[in-house]
C-alpha positions as a Markdown table, in Angstrom:
| # | Residue | x | y | z |
|---|---|---|---|---|
| 1 | Met | -61.5 | -37.2 | 8.5 |
| 2 | Ala | -59.6 | -35.9 | 11.3 |
| 3 | Ala | -56.4 | -36.9 | 10.5 |
| 4 | Ala | -57.0 | -36.2 | 7.0 |
| 5 | Leu | -57.6 | -32.4 | 7.1 |
| 6 | Gly | -54.9 | -31.9 | 10.2 |
| 7 | Arg | -52.9 | -33.6 | 7.0 |
| 8 | Gly | -54.0 | -31.0 | 4.9 |
| 9 | Cys | -54.1 | -28.1 | 7.0 |
| 10 | Arg | -50.5 | -29.3 | 7.1 |
| 11 | Arg | -49.9 | -29.4 | 4.2 |
| 12 | Leu | -51.4 | -25.6 | 3.4 |
| 13 | Ala | -48.3 | -24.3 | 6.2 |
| 14 | Leu | -45.8 | -25.5 | 4.2 |
| 15 | Cys | -47.0 | -23.4 | 1.2 |
| 16 | Arg | -47.7 | -20.2 | 3.6 |
| 17 | Pro | -45.4 | -17.3 | 2.6 |
| 18 | Leu | -43.0 | -16.9 | 4.9 |
| 19 | Arg | -44.5 | -14.3 | 7.6 |
| 20 | Ala | -47.0 | -17.0 | 8.2 |
| 21 | Trp | -45.3 | -19.3 | 10.3 |
| 22 | Pro | -45.8 | -18.4 | 13.5 |
| 23 | Arg | -49.3 | -19.7 | 13.4 |
| 24 | Ala | -48.1 | -22.2 | 10.6 |
| 25 | Arg | -46.3 | -23.6 | 14.3 |
| 26 | Ser | -49.7 | -24.0 | 16.3 |
| 27 | His | -49.9 | -28.2 | 14.1 |
| 28 | Arg | -45.9 | -29.2 | 15.6 |
| 29 | Gln | -46.1 | -31.6 | 18.5 |
| 30 | Gln | -44.5 | -29.8 | 22.0 |
| 31 | Gly | -41.2 | -30.0 | 21.3 |
| 32 | Glu | -40.7 | -30.7 | 18.0 |
| 33 | Pro | -37.6 | -29.4 | 16.3 |
| 34 | Ala | -38.6 | -26.4 | 13.7 |
| 35 | Ser | -38.3 | -27.3 | 10.1 |
| 36 | Leu | -36.9 | -23.5 | 8.3 |
| 37 | Glu | -33.8 | -23.1 | 9.7 |
| 38 | Ile | -32.9 | -18.7 | 8.9 |
| 39 | Lys | -30.8 | -17.7 | 6.7 |
| 40 | Pro | -28.2 | -15.8 | 8.3 |
| 41 | Lys | -27.8 | -11.9 | 7.7 |
| 42 | Thr | -25.3 | -11.7 | 4.8 |
| 43 | Thr | -23.1 | -8.7 | 5.1 |
| 44 | Arg | -22.4 | -6.1 | 3.1 |
| 45 | Val | -19.5 | -5.4 | 1.0 |
| 46 | Pro | -18.5 | -1.7 | -0.2 |
| 47 | Lys | -18.6 | -0.9 | -3.4 |
| 48 | Ile | -15.0 | 0.5 | -4.8 |
| 49 | Tyr | -16.3 | 3.8 | -5.6 |
| 50 | Thr | -17.4 | 6.5 | -3.6 |
| 51 | Lys | -18.0 | 9.5 | -6.0 |
| 52 | Thr | -16.7 | 12.2 | -3.8 |
| 53 | Gly | -13.9 | 13.2 | -5.8 |
| 54 | Asp | -15.7 | 13.0 | -9.2 |
| 55 | Lys | -15.9 | 17.2 | -8.9 |
| 56 | Gly | -11.8 | 17.1 | -8.7 |
| 57 | Phe | -11.5 | 16.9 | -5.7 |
| 58 | Ser | -10.6 | 14.4 | -2.1 |
| 59 | Ser | -10.3 | 15.0 | 1.5 |
| 60 | Thr | -6.9 | 15.4 | 3.5 |
| 61 | Tyr | -6.5 | 12.2 | 6.6 |
| 62 | Thr | -8.2 | 15.9 | 8.3 |
| 63 | Gly | -10.0 | 16.1 | 6.7 |
| 64 | Glu | -10.0 | 18.5 | 4.7 |
| 65 | Arg | -11.4 | 19.3 | 1.2 |
| 66 | Arg | -8.6 | 20.1 | -1.5 |
| 67 | Ser | -8.3 | 20.1 | -5.1 |
| 68 | Lys | -6.6 | 16.6 | -6.6 |
| 69 | Asp | -4.4 | 18.6 | -8.0 |
| 70 | Asp | -3.6 | 20.3 | -4.1 |
| 71 | Gln | 0.8 | 19.4 | -3.8 |
| 72 | Val | -0.5 | 17.5 | -1.1 |
| 73 | Phe | -2.4 | 14.8 | -3.4 |
| 74 | Glu | 0.8 | 15.5 | -5.7 |
| 75 | Ala | 3.1 | 14.2 | -3.0 |
| 76 | Leu | 1.0 | 11.2 | -2.4 |
| 77 | Gly | 0.3 | 10.0 | -5.8 |
| 78 | Thr | 4.3 | 10.0 | -7.0 |
| 79 | Thr | 4.3 | 7.4 | -3.2 |
| 80 | Asp | 1.6 | 5.3 | -4.7 |
| 81 | Glu | 3.6 | 4.9 | -7.7 |
| 82 | Leu | 6.7 | 4.4 | -5.9 |
| 83 | Ser | 6.5 | 1.8 | -4.2 |
| 84 | Ser | 4.5 | 0.7 | -7.1 |
| 85 | Ala | 7.7 | 0.1 | -8.5 |
| 86 | Ile | 9.3 | -0.7 | -5.9 |
| 87 | Gly | 6.9 | -4.2 | -5.7 |
| 88 | Val | 7.6 | -4.8 | -10.4 |
| 89 | Ala | 12.0 | -4.4 | -9.1 |
| 90 | Ser | 11.2 | -6.4 | -5.7 |
| 91 | Glu | 9.3 | -10.0 | -7.5 |
| 92 | Leu | 11.6 | -9.6 | -10.4 |
| 93 | Ser | 15.0 | -9.7 | -8.2 |
| 94 | Gln | 13.0 | -12.4 | -5.7 |
| 95 | Glu | 12.6 | -14.3 | -9.1 |
| 96 | Ser | 16.5 | -14.4 | -9.7 |
| 97 | Gly | 16.9 | -15.3 | -5.3 |
| 98 | His | 18.0 | -12.4 | -4.2 |
| 99 | Thr | 18.1 | -11.9 | -0.1 |
| 100 | Phe | 17.3 | -8.4 | 0.3 |
| 101 | Val | 13.3 | -8.6 | -0.6 |
| 102 | Glu | 12.9 | -8.9 | 3.5 |
| 103 | Gln | 14.0 | -4.9 | 3.2 |
| 104 | Leu | 12.4 | -3.8 | 0.4 |
| 105 | His | 8.4 | -5.2 | 1.6 |
| 106 | Lys | 9.6 | -3.7 | 4.7 |
| 107 | Val | 10.0 | -0.4 | 3.1 |
| 108 | Gln | 7.0 | -0.2 | 0.9 |
| 109 | Cys | 5.2 | -0.5 | 4.4 |
| 110 | Met | 7.7 | 2.8 | 5.3 |
| 111 | Leu | 5.9 | 4.3 | 2.5 |
| 112 | Gln | 2.8 | 3.9 | 3.1 |
| 113 | Asp | 3.6 | 5.9 | 6.8 |
| 114 | Val | 5.3 | 7.8 | 4.8 |
| 115 | Gly | 1.9 | 9.0 | 2.5 |
| 116 | Ser | -0.1 | 8.7 | 5.9 |
| 117 | Asn | 2.8 | 12.0 | 7.0 |
| 118 | Ile | 2.0 | 13.3 | 3.8 |
| 119 | Ala | -2.4 | 12.5 | 4.1 |
| 120 | Thr | -1.9 | 15.1 | 7.3 |
| 121 | Pro | -0.8 | 18.6 | 6.5 |
| 122 | Leu | 0.4 | 19.7 | 9.6 |
| 123 | Ser | -1.4 | 23.2 | 9.8 |
| 124 | Ser | -4.9 | 21.4 | 10.5 |
| 125 | Ala | -3.9 | 17.8 | 12.5 |
| 126 | Arg | -4.7 | 18.0 | 15.6 |
| 127 | Glu | -3.0 | 16.2 | 18.8 |
| 128 | Ala | -4.5 | 12.4 | 17.5 |
| 129 | His | -3.7 | 13.8 | 14.7 |
| 130 | Leu | 0.1 | 13.4 | 14.7 |
| 131 | Lys | 0.7 | 10.7 | 16.8 |
| 132 | Arg | -1.3 | 8.4 | 14.5 |
| 133 | Thr | 1.2 | 9.9 | 11.3 |
| 134 | Ser | 4.2 | 11.2 | 12.3 |
| 135 | Phe | 7.3 | 10.4 | 11.1 |
| 136 | Ser | 10.5 | 9.9 | 13.2 |
| 137 | Glu | 14.5 | 10.0 | 11.8 |
| 138 | Lys | 13.9 | 6.1 | 12.8 |
| 139 | Pro | 13.9 | 4.9 | 9.2 |
| 140 | Val | 16.8 | 7.0 | 8.3 |
| 141 | Leu | 19.5 | 5.1 | 9.9 |
| 142 | Glu | 18.9 | 1.9 | 10.0 |
| 143 | Leu | 18.8 | 3.4 | 5.6 |
| 144 | Glu | 21.6 | 4.1 | 5.9 |
| 145 | Gln | 23.1 | 0.6 | 7.8 |
| 146 | Trp | 22.2 | -1.3 | 4.8 |
| 147 | Ile | 23.2 | 1.3 | 3.1 |
| 148 | Asp | 26.8 | 1.3 | 4.3 |
| 149 | Lys | 26.1 | -2.6 | 4.6 |
| 150 | Tyr | 26.1 | -3.5 | 1.1 |
| 151 | Ser | 28.2 | -0.4 | 0.4 |
| 152 | Asp | 31.3 | -2.2 | 1.7 |
| 153 | Gln | 30.7 | -5.6 | -0.7 |
| 154 | Leu | 30.5 | -3.4 | -4.1 |
| 155 | Pro | 33.6 | -2.9 | -6.4 |
| 156 | Pro | 35.0 | 0.8 | -6.8 |
| 157 | Leu | 32.2 | 3.3 | -8.9 |
| 158 | Thr | 34.7 | 4.9 | -10.9 |
| 159 | Ala | 32.5 | 6.3 | -13.6 |
| 160 | Phe | 28.9 | 6.9 | -14.3 |
| 161 | Ile | 26.9 | 3.5 | -14.6 |
| 162 | Leu | 23.6 | 3.8 | -16.4 |
| 163 | Pro | 20.7 | 1.8 | -15.9 |
| 164 | Ser | 21.2 | -1.3 | -17.0 |
| 165 | Gly | 23.0 | -5.3 | -15.4 |
| 166 | Gly | 19.9 | -6.9 | -15.1 |
| 167 | Lys | 16.2 | -7.0 | -14.6 |
| 168 | Ser | 16.3 | -7.0 | -11.6 |
| 169 | Ser | 18.9 | -4.7 | -11.5 |
| 170 | Ser | 17.3 | -1.8 | -14.3 |
| 171 | Ala | 14.1 | -2.2 | -11.8 |
| 172 | Leu | 15.6 | -0.6 | -9.4 |
| 173 | His | 17.0 | 1.9 | -11.2 |
| 174 | Phe | 13.1 | 2.7 | -12.2 |
| 175 | Ser | 12.8 | 2.8 | -8.5 |
| 176 | Arg | 15.7 | 4.6 | -7.7 |
| 177 | Ala | 14.5 | 6.9 | -10.0 |
| 178 | Val | 10.7 | 7.2 | -9.0 |
| 179 | Cys | 12.2 | 8.0 | -5.6 |
| 180 | Arg | 13.8 | 11.1 | -6.8 |
| 181 | Arg | 11.3 | 12.7 | -8.0 |
| 182 | Ala | 8.5 | 11.8 | -5.3 |
| 183 | Glu | 11.3 | 13.5 | -2.8 |
| 184 | Arg | 10.8 | 16.8 | -4.7 |
| 185 | Cys | 7.0 | 16.9 | -4.3 |
| 186 | Val | 7.1 | 16.1 | -0.6 |
| 187 | Val | 10.1 | 19.2 | -0.6 |
| 188 | Pro | 7.9 | 22.1 | -1.0 |
| 189 | Leu | 5.2 | 20.2 | 1.7 |
| 190 | Val | 8.1 | 20.5 | 3.8 |
| 191 | Gln | 9.6 | 23.6 | 3.8 |
| 192 | Ala | 6.0 | 24.8 | 4.0 |
| 193 | Gly | 5.5 | 22.7 | 7.4 |
| 194 | Glu | 3.5 | 21.0 | 6.5 |
| 195 | Ala | 5.1 | 17.3 | 6.4 |
| 196 | Asp | 7.7 | 15.7 | 9.0 |
| 197 | Ala | 11.5 | 16.7 | 7.7 |
| 198 | Asn | 11.6 | 13.2 | 8.2 |
| 199 | Val | 9.6 | 11.8 | 5.2 |
| 200 | Ala | 11.6 | 13.6 | 2.6 |
| 201 | Lys | 15.8 | 12.3 | 3.9 |
| 202 | Tyr | 13.7 | 9.1 | 3.8 |
| 203 | Leu | 12.4 | 9.4 | 0.6 |
| 204 | Asn | 16.6 | 11.2 | -0.1 |
| 205 | Arg | 18.7 | 8.2 | 1.4 |
| 206 | Leu | 16.5 | 5.9 | 0.3 |
| 207 | Ser | 17.6 | 6.1 | -3.5 |
| 208 | Asp | 20.2 | 5.6 | -2.5 |
| 209 | Phe | 19.6 | 2.9 | -0.9 |
| 210 | Leu | 18.2 | 2.0 | -4.6 |
| 211 | Phe | 21.4 | 3.0 | -6.4 |
| 212 | Ile | 23.3 | 0.5 | -4.2 |
| 213 | Leu | 21.1 | -1.8 | -4.3 |
| 214 | Ala | 21.0 | -2.1 | -8.1 |
| 215 | Arg | 25.0 | -2.6 | -8.5 |
| 216 | Tyr | 24.7 | -5.6 | -6.0 |
| 217 | Ala | 21.9 | -6.9 | -7.6 |
| 218 | Ala | 24.4 | -6.5 | -11.1 |
| 219 | Met | 27.1 | -7.9 | -9.9 |
| 220 | Lys | 25.2 | -11.2 | -7.6 |
| 221 | Glu | 24.4 | -11.4 | -10.7 |
| 222 | Gly | 27.4 | -11.3 | -13.1 |
| 223 | Lys | 24.9 | -9.3 | -15.4 |
| 224 | Lys | 28.1 | -6.0 | -16.1 |
| 225 | Glu | 26.3 | -2.6 | -16.0 |
| 226 | Lys | 26.3 | -0.6 | -18.6 |
| 227 | Ile | 28.8 | 2.8 | -18.1 |
| 228 | Tyr | 28.5 | 6.5 | -19.4 |
| 229 | Thr | 30.6 | 7.4 | -22.9 |
| 230 | Lys | 30.2 | 10.7 | -23.5 |
| 231 | Ser | 30.5 | 11.1 | -27.3 |
| 232 | Glu | 32.1 | 12.4 | -30.0 |
| 233 | Thr | 31.3 | 15.2 | -32.7 |
């Protein structure tokens, strides 16, 4: 009778909710392992949307709230667009076997640093901000070395070239055009003392580098570049 009652209590314990388990442990023999495994807490994944920009304002790295049509965000958005364009050009170039895709990847990483500097207006930046987001001349000099390297392998330029020369070349020409626009967006910030001058220099050299790479890609693929011819009227 007692044995049957004991078995009934154990069955009853198994049917209790989780909060009742501490009491049920009294029915286990000493040293008997617990029959219930406690599940680890799951990590909560943050949502991609924050709703903080629903009223048309966004924050700079320094904590300022500015309208989304502010020059800072215009420059940031165009720089992001440039990185995306280079990403497309890089994928097409990789399919064609071009080794300069490693340099394009480095450029995309450098554009993240460009964006960090743009997002940190110097007028409101503290010393801690400046240490994290300053942009030196070193990347500019590196681009100049790359330009010289590929330029030396190209035939002389004798006419105005239209964006052409195959998929890789055309995508690089498109990236060059976006880069020119990004530079135009950054120049007012530099002139106003809100961004490092080296950021504008970098974008200026980058458009030249993309132009040289477009020509180089066409040459390596054996594709003909289209040249400008004046229409007769």
